[in-house]
């Protein structure tokens, strides 16, 4: 038969035709107008109209990308023969050579039941079926596929993926590619960890730009295997909005997600500059405790470090860089941040002074505790030593900024400082006078230590304090370079102590040595007569009952004052520390009470004794006999000669010798 000037065979193999898709049809059902009994069968050969039976497919074809380019016979070249299994592939490849080449290099080409073109593309519309086509295999995969897919968090049903945040907008091919789908661990794969950010960048360009500058991205570029990528935090196929409770980055689960690396991963810990205990301190902090109690409004990891752009603190753009911390904390603590920014510390930080303290220098970083917690650095008992001291007791900082060097030590040696060191939590500390966040120079009229505000400041603890109460220096030092009068008084006092105690030690040592020598001599070398022995055993009562009571009260109150005074003056002494550990703060209250009772007792007995001296005959006689005389100096010289062996006889004293007079 001739067609378009060419002779073509119209011979059909009945056997093969019987195996074709059209085996049930007669020839004339397709070749309309043909008469098998006539030669030729028709004068005018009409083209076969497939639409007579395949009207839907034809309509789809006419609206497809192939319309006008292809017809039915472009793919179904010989409908009289059975179609081979790979007919679609062979027909598609004749045009789509590049796509086929990509498919042959994909992971799909490595499996036995590999997908064909029409598995993903509808035959007549030539459109991509989308994620449903992928999930039809990947959620019910043949055995040789399912084993490889087990490590991925695939949705259990096609509908589950469509319910995810990407279900409405993305197809599988948007992330994995179309024909050249590669294994995840293949470096060229768009979902390989090093390429994930760029893949997500197609939609999330603003977020990815931020992530690419982060420490996480740096770790990824350096080849750190466990560095987090987008899917680590947001999941792979089951990504949901972070406002949903099931998201790993929801406020309910974010802390757990971050700590799973920063606290539980050995590899991450080795790269971190901070220890695991430092990181884990968040759990016991005021923020962490409230968070784990169910309060998700408190600060969590991303509030301080940022979400996608987490940077090291040394980076100027980091939210936890020293110069940015006040702003970061101010996102929650707005009013406090405003007060701090106007303070002397805030001003110094704004001027670029690295040494100026910011929020974390005082409160700590991860393990931030309330000021009411005993081991918090800002607890009343710790402020001076742990917060203010490291800067204000620093010789380097004092020299650099012209700060008074003795303020810290003078406070520590003051009653307030000693009381704090002993364990009091009510006595004034640095913040009680200077303020907490609102610390200003004393020359500023708004400062709590400005001369016009001192009475009010002191009145917080001392009700009724007025201008006279605040007269005089606060941070006074008895050392050279401090207050001259105090320095002289202190020096004279120390000199008197040295002379008194030193003199007593020397005198009593000589006396003890002499008595030991005499005792040995009397016991082993000298015979003592009965008369001398009776004389030695004779005693005289020198005090009346009244005088003995006075002496007892004086003795008792003196030692009470010494012990309770030493407890205040030397709070770090080992025996004082033991008492504090045993009794806690009540010991301080008891010490204070006993010290005052003893002081009142000593003053009272002293006043009574003065009255006794001048109001009674015996007392006045005691007073006169206690007055120093020239003979006392002579007796001292004679006694030294006796002690040192230059004189054999002990000098005879009056009623009271120089020893009793000195002690009195």
XYZ file of C-alpha atoms in Angstrom, residues 11 57 92 94 119 205 237 282 285 297 304 314 338 385 435 468 478 487 510 519 532 564 571 580 598 601 603 615:
28
model
C 0.567 -7.131 6.635
C -6.231 10.191 26.942
C 10.906 8.488 26.094
C 14.462 8.792 22.056
C 6.009 5.653 37.338
C 17.234 32.291 51.746
C 10.211 14.749 56.267
C 21.219 25.895 82.866
C 19.434 28.018 87.021
C 8.058 31.894 78.691
C 20.145 34.236 74.260
C 34.010 36.608 70.870
C 17.357 50.617 80.787
C 33.592 39.019 97.520
C 22.593 50.323 94.267
C 24.581 64.238 111.173
C 43.958 53.138 109.125
C 46.745 55.843 111.057
C 61.718 34.973 133.402
C 61.404 24.439 142.882
C 59.644 27.895 156.604
C 32.736 37.166 120.573
C 35.427 35.309 110.762
C 29.312 28.945 111.549
C 29.164 41.354 128.036
C 28.160 43.972 132.095
C 30.609 48.930 131.700
C 32.416 56.080 148.109
